Coordinates of C-alpha atoms and ligand atoms in Angstrom, one line a residue:
X266 CA 166.1 60.3 227.1
X267 CA 165.7 61.4 224.2
X268 CA 164.1 64.7 224.7
X269 CA 167.0 65.0 227.6
X270 CA 169.5 64.5 224.5
X271 CA 167.9 67.2 221.7
X272 CA 167.4 69.7 224.5
X273 CA 171.2 69.2 225.5
X274 CA 172.1 69.2 221.7
X275 CA 169.8 72.4 221.0
X276 CA 171.6 74.4 223.8
X277 CA 174.9 74.0 222.5
X278 CA 174.4 75.1 219.2
X279 CA 171.9 78.0 220.9
X280 CA 175.8 78.3 222.6
X281 CA 177.8 78.0 220.1
X282 CA 175.8 80.6 218.0
X283 CA 175.7 83.0 220.6
X284 CA 179.3 82.8 221.3
X285 CA 180.2 83.6 217.6
X286 CA 177.3 86.9 217.6
X287 CA 179.1 88.2 221.0
X288 CA 182.9 87.2 219.5
X289 CA 182.5 89.6 216.3
X290 CA 180.1 92.1 217.4
X291 CA 181.5 93.5 220.7
X292 CA 184.2 96.6 220.9
X293 CA 185.8 98.4 223.9
X294 CA 185.2 101.6 224.4
X295 CA 188.9 102.9 224.4
X296 CA 192.0 101.5 222.6
X297 CA 193.1 100.3 226.4
X298 CA 190.3 97.7 226.8
X299 CA 190.5 96.4 223.4
X300 CA 195.1 95.9 224.0
X301 CA 194.5 93.0 226.4
X302 CA 190.8 91.3 224.8
X303 CA 192.5 88.3 223.6
X304 CA 190.0 88.0 221.4
X305 CA 190.8 91.3 219.1
X306 CA 194.8 91.0 219.8
X307 CA 193.9 87.8 217.6
X308 CA 192.3 89.4 215.1
X309 CA 194.3 92.3 214.3
X310 CA 197.5 90.4 214.8
X311 CA 199.4 90.0 211.5
X312 CA 199.5 86.3 210.1
X313 CA 200.0 83.7 212.3
X314 CA 203.4 81.7 212.6
X315 CA 202.2 78.4 213.1
X316 CA 204.7 77.1 215.6
X317 CA 204.7 73.4 215.5
X318 CA 208.4 71.6 216.6
X319 CA 207.8 68.0 213.8
X320 CA 210.1 65.6 215.2
X321 CA 212.0 64.3 212.0
X322 CA 210.6 60.4 211.7
X323 CA 213.0 57.8 212.8
X324 CA 213.3 54.2 210.8
X325 CA 214.0 51.9 212.0
X326 CA 213.4 47.9 211.5
X327 CA 212.2 46.4 214.8
X328 CA 211.5 43.0 214.3
X329 CA 211.9 40.3 210.9
X330 CA 209.4 38.1 209.5
X331 CA 211.1 35.5 208.9
X332 CA 208.5 32.5 206.7
X333 CA 207.8 29.1 207.5
X334 CA 206.1 26.5 205.2
X335 CA 203.0 24.8 207.2
X336 CA 202.2 22.0 204.9
X337 CA 198.7 20.0 206.5
X338 CA 199.1 16.8 207.5
X339 CA 196.2 14.9 205.7
X340 CA 196.2 11.4 205.9
X341 CA 192.9 9.1 204.9
X342 CA 192.7 6.2 207.2
X343 CA 191.0 2.9 205.2
X344 CA 188.5 3.1 207.2
X345 CA 187.2 6.4 205.8
X346 CA 187.5 4.8 202.3
X347 CA 184.8 1.9 203.7
X348 CA 182.3 4.0 204.2
X349 CA 179.1 4.2 202.3
X350 CA 175.6 5.9 202.0
X351 CA 172.6 4.2 203.3
X352 CA 171.1 1.8 200.9
X353 CA 168.6 3.5 198.3
X354 CA 165.2 2.0 199.2
Ligands
LIG227 ZN1 187.8 92.1 222.1

């Protein structure tokens, strides 16, 4: 199990490394192929514009906290007052 995990980790790392090397060093013989390549189009494009539509937050009360006093009801019965420890020998 441990050998398999280690082997998979090395496989993933090597795939990432080879992908990075392939993306950074690839070239095209003519410009028509580079125009259709997504890596080259992204690399030579102008500043990418952020296109996200953040929804505006809506603040609304979903409920109110209603506090109640909690008073512990402790009672000391007469029987508990009469308990004493064992006699010392
Ligand atoms: Zn390319």
